[in-house]
Coordinates of C-alpha atoms in Angstrom, one line a residue:
X511 CA 25.6 1.4 -6.6
X512 CA 24.1 2.8 -9.8
X513 CA 26.3 1.8 -12.7
X514 CA 26.3 4.0 -15.7
X515 CA 24.9 2.5 -18.9
X516 CA 27.2 1.9 -21.8
X517 CA 24.8 4.1 -23.8
X518 CA 21.4 5.7 -23.4
X519 CA 18.5 4.6 -25.5
X520 CA 16.4 7.8 -25.5
X521 CA 13.7 8.0 -28.1
X522 CA 15.0 11.3 -29.5
X523 CA 17.9 12.4 -31.7
X524 CA 19.8 15.6 -32.3
X525 CA 18.7 17.6 -35.3
X526 CA 22.3 18.5 -36.4
X527 CA 25.2 16.8 -34.7
X528 CA 29.0 16.9 -34.5
X529 CA 30.3 13.4 -33.8
X530 CA 33.7 12.0 -32.7
X531 CA 34.3 8.3 -33.0
X532 CA 35.2 6.3 -29.9
X533 CA 38.9 5.6 -30.1
X534 CA 38.2 2.2 -28.5
X535 CA 35.4 1.4 -30.9
X536 CA 36.0 3.3 -34.2
X537 CA 33.6 1.1 -36.2
X538 CA 30.7 1.2 -33.8
X539 CA 27.4 2.7 -34.6
X540 CA 26.8 6.4 -33.9
X541 CA 25.2 7.1 -30.5
X542 CA 25.0 9.7 -27.8
X543 CA 28.4 8.7 -26.5
X544 CA 29.9 10.1 -29.7
X545 CA 28.3 13.5 -29.6
X546 CA 30.7 16.5 -29.3
X547 CA 27.9 19.0 -29.7
X548 CA 24.5 19.4 -31.4
X549 CA 22.1 22.0 -32.8
X550 CA 18.4 22.0 -32.0
X551 CA 16.2 23.4 -34.8
X552 CA 12.7 24.7 -34.4
X553 CA 10.5 27.0 -36.5
X554 CA 8.7 28.2 -33.3
X555 CA 9.6 31.1 -31.2
X556 CA 12.1 30.9 -28.4
X557 CA 10.5 29.4 -25.3
X558 CA 11.1 27.5 -22.1
X559 CA 10.0 24.3 -23.9
X560 CA 12.8 24.7 -26.3
X561 CA 15.4 25.1 -23.5
X562 CA 13.9 22.0 -21.8
X563 CA 14.3 20.0 -25.0
X564 CA 17.9 21.1 -25.3
X565 CA 18.5 20.1 -21.6
X566 CA 17.0 16.6 -22.2
X567 CA 19.4 16.0 -25.0
X568 CA 22.3 17.4 -23.0
X569 CA 21.4 15.0 -20.2
X570 CA 21.7 12.1 -22.7
X571 CA 25.2 13.3 -23.6
X572 CA 26.4 13.5 -20.0
X573 CA 24.9 10.2 -19.0
X574 CA 26.5 8.5 -22.0
X575 CA 29.9 10.1 -21.6
X576 CA 31.1 9.6 -18.0
X577 CA 33.7 12.2 -17.3
X578 CA 32.4 14.8 -19.6
X579 CA 33.4 18.2 -18.2
X580 CA 30.9 20.5 -20.0
X581 CA 28.9 20.8 -23.2
X582 CA 28.2 23.7 -25.5
X583 CA 25.2 23.3 -27.8
X584 CA 23.3 25.7 -30.1
X585 CA 19.6 26.2 -30.8
X586 CA 18.2 28.0 -33.9
X587 CA 14.7 29.1 -33.6
X588 CA 12.0 31.1 -35.5
X589 CA 14.2 30.7 -38.6
X590 CA 16.4 33.7 -37.9
X591 CA 17.8 33.6 -34.3
X592 CA 20.2 31.4 -32.4
X593 CA 21.4 30.9 -28.8
X594 CA 24.3 29.1 -27.2
X595 CA 23.7 26.8 -24.2
X596 CA 26.5 25.8 -21.7
X597 CA 26.0 22.9 -19.4
X598 CA 28.5 22.1 -16.7
X599 CA 28.6 20.8 -13.1
X600 CA 27.7 24.2 -11.5
X601 CA 25.2 25.8 -13.8
X602 CA 23.3 25.9 -17.1
X603 CA 23.8 29.2 -19.0
X604 CA 21.7 30.3 -21.9
X605 CA 23.1 33.1 -24.0
X606 CA 21.2 36.1 -25.3
X607 CA 19.6 35.7 -28.7
X608 CA 21.7 36.4 -31.8
X609 CA 20.5 37.3 -35.3
X610 CA 21.5 34.8 -38.0
X611 CA 21.4 37.7 -40.5
X612 CA 23.4 40.3 -38.6
X613 CA 25.7 38.2 -36.4
X614 CA 26.5 35.2 -38.5
X615 CA 30.2 35.7 -37.8
X616 CA 29.6 34.8 -34.1
X617 CA 28.0 31.5 -35.2
X618 CA 30.8 30.7 -37.6
X619 CA 33.5 31.3 -35.0
X620 CA 31.9 29.0 -32.5
X621 CA 31.2 26.3 -35.1
X622 CA 34.9 26.5 -36.1
X623 CA 36.0 26.2 -32.4
X624 CA 33.8 23.2 -31.8
X625 CA 35.1 21.4 -34.9
X626 CA 38.9 22.1 -34.7
X627 CA 39.8 23.0 -31.2
X628 CA 41.6 20.5 -28.9
X629 CA 39.2 18.2 -27.0
X630 CA 39.7 19.8 -23.6
X631 CA 38.2 23.0 -25.0
X632 CA 34.9 21.3 -25.9
X633 CA 34.4 19.5 -22.6
X634 CA 36.6 16.4 -22.6
X635 CA 38.9 15.7 -19.6
X636 CA 42.5 15.3 -20.8
X637 CA 43.4 13.4 -17.6
X638 CA 41.1 10.5 -18.4
X639 CA 41.6 8.2 -21.5
X640 CA 38.4 6.3 -21.3
X641 CA 35.4 4.8 -23.0
X642 CA 32.2 3.5 -21.4
X643 CA 32.7 0.1 -23.1
X644 CA 35.7 -0.8 -20.9
X645 CA 35.2 -4.6 -21.3
X646 CA 35.7 -4.2 -25.1
X647 CA 38.7 -2.0 -24.6
X648 CA 40.4 -4.6 -22.4
X649 CA 39.6 -7.4 -24.9
X650 CA 41.3 -5.3 -27.6
X651 CA 44.3 -4.9 -25.3
X652 CA 43.8 -1.1 -25.0
X653 CA 44.3 0.5 -21.6
X654 CA 41.8 3.1 -20.4
X655 CA 43.6 5.3 -17.9
X656 CA 43.0 8.0 -15.3
X657 CA 45.7 10.2 -13.8
X658 CA 46.1 11.1 -10.1
X659 CA 49.0 13.6 -9.8
X660 CA 51.9 12.3 -11.7
X661 CA 50.7 8.7 -11.6
X662 CA 48.5 6.9 -14.1
X663 CA 46.2 4.0 -13.2
X664 CA 44.6 1.5 -15.5
X665 CA 40.8 1.5 -15.4
X666 CA 39.3 -1.9 -15.1
X667 CA 35.7 -0.9 -14.9
X668 CA 33.3 2.0 -14.2
X669 CA 31.4 1.1 -11.0
X670 CA 29.4 4.3 -10.5
X671 CA 28.4 7.4 -12.5
X672 CA 26.2 10.3 -11.5
X673 CA 22.9 10.5 -13.4
X674 CA 22.6 14.3 -13.3
X675 CA 24.3 17.3 -15.0
X676 CA 24.5 19.8 -12.2
X677 CA 26.2 18.7 -9.0
X678 CA 29.2 16.7 -8.0
X679 CA 29.2 14.6 -11.2
X680 CA 30.7 11.7 -9.2
X681 CA 32.5 8.9 -11.0
X682 CA 34.0 5.8 -9.3
X683 CA 36.4 3.7 -11.2
X684 CA 38.0 0.4 -10.3
X685 CA 41.7 0.8 -11.1
X686 CA 45.1 -0.9 -10.8
X687 CA 48.7 -0.1 -11.4
X688 CA 50.4 -1.5 -14.5
X689 CA 51.8 -4.9 -13.6
X690 CA 49.7 -5.3 -10.5
X691 CA 46.5 -7.2 -9.7
X692 CA 45.6 -5.1 -6.6
X693 CA 42.5 -3.0 -7.3
X694 CA 41.7 0.4 -5.8
X695 CA 38.9 2.9 -6.2
X696 CA 39.3 6.3 -7.8
X697 CA 36.5 8.7 -7.0
X698 CA 36.4 11.9 -9.1
X699 CA 33.9 14.6 -8.3
X700 CA 33.2 18.4 -8.4
X701 CA 33.2 19.9 -4.9
X702 CA 31.3 23.1 -4.3
X703 CA 33.5 25.9 -2.9
X704 CA 32.0 27.0 0.5
X705 CA 31.6 23.7 2.3
X706 CA 33.1 23.9 5.8
X707 CA 34.6 20.5 5.4
X708 CA 35.5 18.2 2.6
X709 CA 35.4 14.4 2.1
X710 CA 39.2 14.5 2.1
X711 CA 39.3 16.1 5.5
X712 CA 36.8 13.5 6.8
X713 CA 38.8 10.6 5.5
X714 CA 42.0 12.1 6.8
X715 CA 40.5 12.2 10.3
X716 CA 39.3 8.6 10.0
X717 CA 42.8 7.6 8.9
X718 CA 44.4 9.4 11.8
X719 CA 42.2 7.5 14.3
X720 CA 43.3 4.2 12.7
X721 CA 39.7 3.1 11.8
X722 CA 40.2 0.6 9.0
X723 CA 37.3 -1.9 9.3
X724 CA 34.1 -1.1 7.3
X725 CA 35.4 2.4 6.3
X726 CA 37.4 3.5 3.3
X727 CA 41.1 4.3 3.6
X728 CA 42.4 7.4 1.9
X729 CA 45.6 6.7 -0.1
X730 CA 46.0 9.9 -2.0
X731 CA 44.0 13.0 -2.8
X732 CA 44.5 15.3 -5.8
X733 CA 43.0 18.5 -7.1
X734 CA 43.0 18.1 -10.9
X735 CA 45.5 20.4 -12.5
X736 CA 45.0 21.5 -16.1
X737 CA 47.8 23.5 -17.7
X738 CA 49.1 24.5 -14.3
X739 CA 45.8 25.7 -13.0
X740 CA 43.3 24.0 -10.6
X741 CA 40.4 22.7 -12.6
X742 CA 37.1 24.4 -11.8
X743 CA 33.8 25.2 -13.5
X744 CA 34.9 28.8 -14.1
X745 CA 37.6 27.5 -16.6
X746 CA 35.0 26.1 -19.0
X747 CA 32.9 29.2 -19.3
X748 CA 33.8 31.2 -22.4
X749 CA 33.4 35.0 -22.3
X750 CA 30.2 35.0 -24.4
X751 CA 28.6 32.6 -21.9
X752 CA 29.6 34.2 -18.6
X753 CA 26.6 34.5 -16.2
X754 CA 25.5 37.9 -14.9
X755 CA 24.5 36.1 -11.7
X756 CA 27.3 36.7 -9.2
X757 CA 25.8 34.0 -6.9
X758 CA 26.5 31.2 -9.4
X759 CA 28.4 28.4 -7.5
X760 CA 31.9 27.4 -8.3
X761 CA 33.0 23.8 -8.2
X762 CA 36.5 22.4 -8.0
X763 CA 37.5 19.1 -9.6
X764 CA 38.9 16.6 -7.0
X765 CA 40.1 13.0 -7.1
X766 CA 40.5 10.5 -4.3
X767 CA 42.4 7.1 -4.4
X768 CA 40.7 4.8 -1.9
X769 CA 40.9 1.2 -0.6
X770 CA 39.2 -1.2 -0.4
X771 CA 37.2 -1.8 -3.5
X772 CA 33.6 -2.6 -2.7
X773 CA 30.7 -4.4 -4.4
X774 CA 27.1 -3.3 -4.5
X775 CA 24.6 -4.8 -2.0
X776 CA 22.7 -6.5 -4.9
X777 CA 25.5 -9.0 -5.2
X778 CA 24.9 -10.6 -1.8
X779 CA 25.2 -14.4 -1.9
X780 CA 22.4 -15.2 0.6
X781 CA 20.0 -13.6 3.1
X782 CA 22.5 -14.3 6.0
X783 CA 25.3 -12.4 4.2
X784 CA 22.9 -9.5 3.6
X785 CA 21.9 -9.3 7.2
X786 CA 25.5 -9.6 8.3
X787 CA 26.5 -6.6 6.1
X788 CA 23.9 -4.4 7.9
X789 CA 25.3 -5.6 11.3
X790 CA 28.7 -4.6 10.2
X791 CA 27.6 -1.2 9.1
X792 CA 26.1 -0.7 12.5
X793 CA 29.0 -2.2 14.4
X794 CA 31.6 -0.5 12.1
X795 CA 30.1 2.9 13.0
X796 CA 29.8 2.5 16.7
X797 CA 32.3 2.1 19.5
X798 CA 32.2 2.4 23.3
X799 CA 31.7 6.0 24.3
X800 CA 28.8 8.3 25.1
X801 CA 27.3 11.1 23.3
X802 CA 24.3 12.8 24.9
X803 CA 21.8 14.9 23.1
X804 CA 18.8 16.6 24.8
X805 CA 19.5 16.1 28.5
X806 CA 15.8 15.3 29.1
X807 CA 15.9 12.1 27.0
X808 CA 19.5 11.1 27.5
X809 CA 19.9 9.8 24.0
X810 CA 23.1 7.7 24.1
X811 CA 24.7 6.3 21.0
X812 CA 28.0 4.5 20.9
X813 CA 29.4 5.2 17.5
X814 CA 32.9 5.0 16.1
X815 CA 32.5 7.9 13.8
X816 CA 30.8 10.0 16.4
X817 CA 32.9 9.1 19.5
X818 CA 36.3 8.6 17.9
X819 CA 36.1 11.0 15.0
X820 CA 33.2 13.3 15.9
X821 CA 31.7 12.6 12.4
X822 CA 28.1 12.2 11.4
X823 CA 27.6 10.6 8.0
X824 CA 24.4 12.5 7.0
X825 CA 23.7 10.5 3.8
X826 CA 23.0 6.8 4.5
X827 CA 21.6 5.4 1.2
X828 CA 21.5 2.2 -0.9
X829 CA 24.4 3.6 -2.9
X830 CA 26.7 4.3 0.1
X831 CA 26.5 0.8 1.6
X832 CA 28.8 -1.8 0.0
X833 CA 30.4 -5.1 0.7
X834 CA 34.0 -6.1 0.4
X835 CA 36.1 -9.2 0.7
X836 CA 37.6 -9.4 4.2
X837 CA 40.9 -11.3 4.7
X838 CA 40.0 -13.6 7.6
X839 CA 43.6 -15.1 7.5
X840 CA 45.2 -11.8 8.4
X841 CA 44.6 -12.3 12.2
X842 CA 42.8 -9.0 12.6
X843 CA 39.5 -9.1 14.3
X844 CA 36.4 -7.0 13.5
X845 CA 35.8 -4.7 16.4
X846 CA 32.8 -5.3 18.6
X847 CA 31.2 -2.1 19.8
X848 CA 28.5 -3.2 22.2
X849 CA 28.9 -3.4 26.0
X850 CA 25.8 -5.7 26.2
X851 CA 27.2 -9.1 27.2
X852 CA 24.4 -11.0 25.4
X853 CA 25.0 -9.1 22.2
X854 CA 28.8 -9.6 22.5
X855 CA 28.3 -13.4 22.8
X856 CA 26.1 -13.5 19.7
X857 CA 28.5 -11.3 17.8
X858 CA 31.3 -13.8 18.6
X859 CA 29.2 -16.7 17.4
X860 CA 28.5 -14.8 14.2
X861 CA 32.2 -14.3 13.6
X862 CA 32.7 -18.1 13.5
X863 CA 29.9 -18.4 10.9
X864 CA 31.4 -15.5 8.8
X865 CA 34.9 -17.1 8.8
X866 CA 33.5 -20.5 7.9
X867 CA 31.5 -19.1 4.9
X868 CA 34.0 -16.3 4.1
X869 CA 31.1 -13.8 4.0
X870 CA 31.9 -10.3 2.8
X871 CA 31.9 -7.4 5.3
X872 CA 30.0 -4.2 5.2
X873 CA 31.6 -1.0 3.9
X874 CA 30.2 2.6 4.5
X875 CA 31.4 5.0 1.9
X876 CA 30.8 8.6 0.5
X877 CA 31.5 11.3 3.1
X878 CA 30.7 14.2 0.8
X879 CA 27.9 15.4 3.1
X880 CA 29.4 14.3 6.4
X881 CA 29.6 16.8 9.2
X882 CA 31.9 17.3 12.2
X883 CA 30.1 17.1 15.5
X884 CA 32.0 20.1 16.8
X885 CA 30.4 22.2 14.0
X886 CA 26.8 23.4 14.1
X887 CA 24.7 20.2 13.7
X888 CA 21.5 22.0 12.7
X889 CA 20.3 22.0 9.1
X890 CA 21.1 25.2 7.2
X891 CA 19.0 26.7 4.4
X892 CA 19.8 25.0 1.1
X893 CA 21.9 22.3 2.8
X894 CA 21.6 18.7 1.8
X895 CA 21.3 16.2 4.7
X896 CA 20.7 12.9 3.0
X897 CA 19.1 11.2 0.0
X898 CA 15.4 11.9 0.0
X899 CA 14.0 8.4 -0.2
X900 CA 16.0 7.4 2.9
X901 CA 15.7 10.5 5.0
X902 CA 14.5 10.0 8.6
X903 CA 11.0 11.3 9.3
X904 CA 12.2 14.2 11.5
X905 CA 14.5 15.4 8.7
X906 CA 11.8 15.1 6.0
X907 CA 9.5 17.1 8.2
X908 CA 12.2 19.8 8.5
X909 CA 12.3 20.2 4.6
X910 CA 8.6 20.6 4.1
X911 CA 6.8 23.8 2.7
X912 CA 7.6 25.5 6.0
X913 CA 11.2 24.4 6.6
X914 CA 12.5 24.2 10.2
X915 CA 16.2 25.0 10.0
X916 CA 16.8 24.5 13.7
X917 CA 16.4 20.7 13.4
X918 CA 19.5 18.9 14.5
X919 CA 20.7 15.9 12.5
X920 CA 21.5 13.2 15.1
X921 CA 23.0 9.7 14.9
X922 CA 19.6 8.0 15.3
X923 CA 18.6 9.7 12.0
X924 CA 21.4 7.8 10.2
X925 CA 20.1 4.6 11.9
X926 CA 16.6 5.2 10.7
X927 CA 17.9 5.8 7.1
X928 CA 19.6 2.4 7.4
X929 CA 16.2 0.7 8.0
X930 CA 14.7 2.4 4.9
X931 CA 17.6 1.0 2.8
X932 CA 16.8 -2.5 4.1
X933 CA 13.1 -2.1 3.2
X934 CA 13.9 -0.8 -0.2
X935 CA 16.0 -4.0 -0.9
X936 CA 13.1 -6.2 0.2
X937 CA 10.6 -4.4 -2.1
X938 CA 12.7 -3.8 -5.2
X939 CA 15.0 -6.7 -5.5
X940 CA 13.6 -9.9 -7.0
X941 CA 16.3 -12.2 -5.6
X942 CA 19.9 -13.4 -6.0
X943 CA 21.7 -11.9 -8.9
X944 CA 18.8 -9.7 -9.9
X945 CA 19.0 -6.0 -10.3
X946 CA 16.7 -3.5 -8.7
X947 CA 13.2 -2.8 -10.2
X948 CA 12.5 0.8 -11.0
X949 CA 11.1 2.3 -7.8
X950 CA 8.5 4.3 -9.6
X951 CA 6.8 1.1 -10.7
X952 CA 6.3 -0.2 -7.2
X953 CA 4.7 0.8 -3.9
X954 CA 7.7 3.0 -3.2
X955 CA 6.9 5.4 -6.1
X956 CA 6.3 8.3 -3.7
X957 CA 9.9 7.7 -2.3
X958 CA 11.4 8.9 -5.6
X959 CA 8.9 11.4 -7.0
X960 CA 9.8 14.4 -4.8
X961 CA 10.2 17.5 -6.9
X962 CA 8.7 20.2 -4.9
X963 CA 8.5 21.1 -1.1
X964 CA 4.9 20.0 -1.1
X965 CA 6.0 16.6 -2.4
X966 CA 8.3 16.2 0.6
X967 CA 5.5 17.0 3.0
X968 CA 3.4 14.3 1.2
X969 CA 6.3 11.9 1.4
X970 CA 6.6 12.5 5.2
X971 CA 2.8 11.9 5.6
X972 CA 2.9 8.7 3.6
X973 CA 6.0 7.3 5.3
X974 CA 4.6 8.1 8.7
X975 CA 1.5 6.1 7.6
X976 CA 3.8 3.2 6.5
X977 CA 5.4 3.1 9.9
X978 CA 2.0 2.6 11.5
X979 CA 0.4 0.3 8.9
X980 CA 3.6 -1.5 7.7
X981 CA 1.8 -1.7 4.4
X982 CA 5.1 -2.2 2.5
X983 CA 5.3 -5.7 3.9
X984 CA 2.5 -6.7 1.5
X985 CA 4.8 -5.8 -1.4
X986 CA 7.9 -7.7 -0.4
X987 CA 9.3 -9.8 -3.3
X988 CA 8.8 -13.6 -2.7
X989 CA 12.5 -14.1 -2.0
X990 CA 12.4 -11.6 0.9
X991 CA 9.1 -12.9 2.5
X992 CA 11.2 -14.6 5.2
X993 CA 12.4 -11.3 6.5
X994 CA 8.9 -9.9 7.4
X995 CA 9.1 -10.6 11.2
X996 CA 12.3 -8.6 11.6
X997 CA 11.1 -5.7 9.4
X998 CA 8.0 -5.5 11.5
X999 CA 10.3 -5.0 14.5
X1000 CA 12.3 -2.4 12.6
X1001 CA 9.1 -0.5 11.9
X1002 CA 8.1 -0.7 15.5
X1003 CA 11.5 0.7 16.6
X1004 CA 11.0 3.7 14.3
X1005 CA 7.5 4.3 15.7
X1006 CA 8.8 4.2 19.3
X1007 CA 11.6 6.6 18.4
X1008 CA 9.8 9.4 16.7
X1009 CA 6.0 9.0 17.0
X1010 CA 3.8 9.4 20.0
X1011 CA 4.4 11.2 23.3
X1012 CA 6.6 8.5 25.0
X1013 CA 9.5 8.2 22.6
X1014 CA 12.2 5.7 23.0
X1015 CA 15.5 6.6 21.2
X1016 CA 16.6 4.5 18.3
X1017 CA 20.0 3.1 19.3
X1018 CA 22.5 0.9 17.7
X1019 CA 21.9 -2.0 20.2
X1020 CA 18.2 -2.0 19.2
X1021 CA 19.0 -2.4 15.6
X1022 CA 21.9 -4.8 16.3
X1023 CA 19.6 -7.1 18.3
X1024 CA 17.0 -7.2 15.5
X1025 CA 19.5 -7.9 12.8
X1026 CA 21.3 -10.5 14.9
X1027 CA 18.1 -12.3 15.6
X1028 CA 17.4 -12.4 11.9
X1029 CA 20.9 -13.6 11.2
X1030 CA 20.6 -16.6 13.4
X1031 CA 17.0 -17.6 12.8
X1032 CA 16.1 -16.7 9.2
X1033 CA 15.5 -19.6 6.8
X1034 CA 17.2 -19.1 3.5
X1035 CA 14.4 -19.2 0.8
X1036 CA 14.5 -22.1 -1.6
X1037 CA 14.2 -20.9 -5.2
X1038 CA 11.7 -22.5 -7.5
X1039 CA 13.8 -23.4 -10.5
X1040 CA 10.8 -23.5 -12.7
X1041 CA 9.9 -19.8 -12.0
X1042 CA 12.5 -17.1 -12.3
X1043 CA 12.4 -14.0 -10.1
X1044 CA 11.6 -11.9 -13.2
X1045 CA 8.5 -14.1 -13.8
X1046 CA 7.5 -13.6 -10.2
X1047 CA 7.8 -9.9 -10.7
X1048 CA 5.8 -9.8 -13.9
X1049 CA 3.0 -11.8 -12.1
X1050 CA 2.9 -9.4 -9.1
X1051 CA 3.4 -6.1 -10.9
X1052 CA 2.4 -6.8 -14.4
X1053 CA 5.6 -5.1 -15.8
X1054 CA 8.8 -6.1 -17.5
X1055 CA 11.4 -6.0 -14.7
X1056 CA 14.1 -5.0 -17.1
X1057 CA 12.2 -2.1 -18.6
X1058 CA 13.9 1.2 -17.6
X1059 CA 11.8 4.4 -18.0
X1060 CA 14.5 6.8 -19.0
X1061 CA 11.9 9.5 -19.7
X1062 CA 11.1 9.4 -16.0
X1063 CA 14.8 9.9 -15.2
X1064 CA 15.1 12.9 -17.5
X1065 CA 11.9 14.4 -16.0
X1066 CA 13.5 14.1 -12.5
X1067 CA 16.7 15.6 -13.8
X1068 CA 14.7 18.5 -15.3
X1069 CA 13.2 19.2 -11.9
X1070 CA 16.6 19.2 -10.3
X1071 CA 18.2 21.6 -12.8
X1072 CA 15.2 24.0 -12.8
X1073 CA 15.7 24.8 -9.1

């Protein structure tokens, strides 16, 4: 998962700023997380570069203030004109230009509103009492809280925060009830009106089928209510900032209370546990049954989500695969999906090892973009079907400069995405307890630098080449060198499934056999105590592994918001 930073160290500052002290840290230094609004000043004429600069600084506010609804800022340019800029989860609206000399009363009224109005009218969520510095809050015996319906939960930590302005703005909190030690997950996000299905509906279907292993359990869902009205992006748009574009999307503020609480994959305790988590994700998705696509090839995939719930995930990524502590003493057994007797025997042996070492189990989360199989499975124009770095080759090809919207998203595409997640770990993670390197500093730079349709076509070309040449194996971190033989098999499985004339479908049993073989045969690397993983990385890449290029992140964000 991508945890939000406690603050953002961007090398830029607002020209004029309205600040509000953090109630949990009133004596702390001023930073972006204290910004209520700001004014951008320039002597030049109004231009797109000015709006980009305002957007960069707005991005710093949203990233530093998890849960921020919206932001209103001003720009004064050419010495005599000003504009208002509204940023929220559905749009960015720039007002018409006003004259400082003839319409100063408008400026004064907005400045008065920003200074003295209640917090919810300037973009703060009244249902969350929170600070990014949760650890300090708890040490001071304060209780950051979040509300779901009429119940309040104590926030113990922020585990995920979206790094963009427009979109779902997803936040995930670890929470508990007062007086309890049991932790849950609260996911809060802004859902676009118009989706045929919602994550809540997907989770309800999973719950009805009694699927509890490796999948989240929905405890409660709530549409956030503010002053008796459902919270949406239309509520935060004042009259002077209403868009003339009738096609502007509307997003509704939703919250889900989920169980269990997962941990990110980078917290794996050993190579064997990591491999086991991937086996769980495969096994947890699949179950005896038969789904046939394309009668000529008879592609058969035995999948829990497909066969029991008729659900395709559509968005397998590093951030949607977690681990969680499994209660081996409860007497419940992890379901085996395969009908292959050899695989079943090896899975049973694996269970004995898991129980002995109390390894954590795999957890597949985030059904925001999941689809029901009974609905149309082809990709519609403007529809998201995965996270670009992990998209299957067929899906990438469908999103090139000449999109093919009749491409069907199939279960094997999710399996292929799973392989790319595994490769990413081997390239970007330096070892146990180490965080991921910035992808743009490694051989996977092209995975994350897609901003235009032509970039997607280039990514498809390069990833296709990687499948043939397996060049990424040359860039595995020292800790993951031991996994090369099995990654070679994974690449070969992709090549057989989508390249060439005699294609062999990528099925769950193919992946399960590869991961099981690795689970039983991999030799855990012995760390050299005299050389840290960071020093290995510096030697190989010539960079500081802890350096985070936030300018790159804002550039990517700018590309997103400009679409």
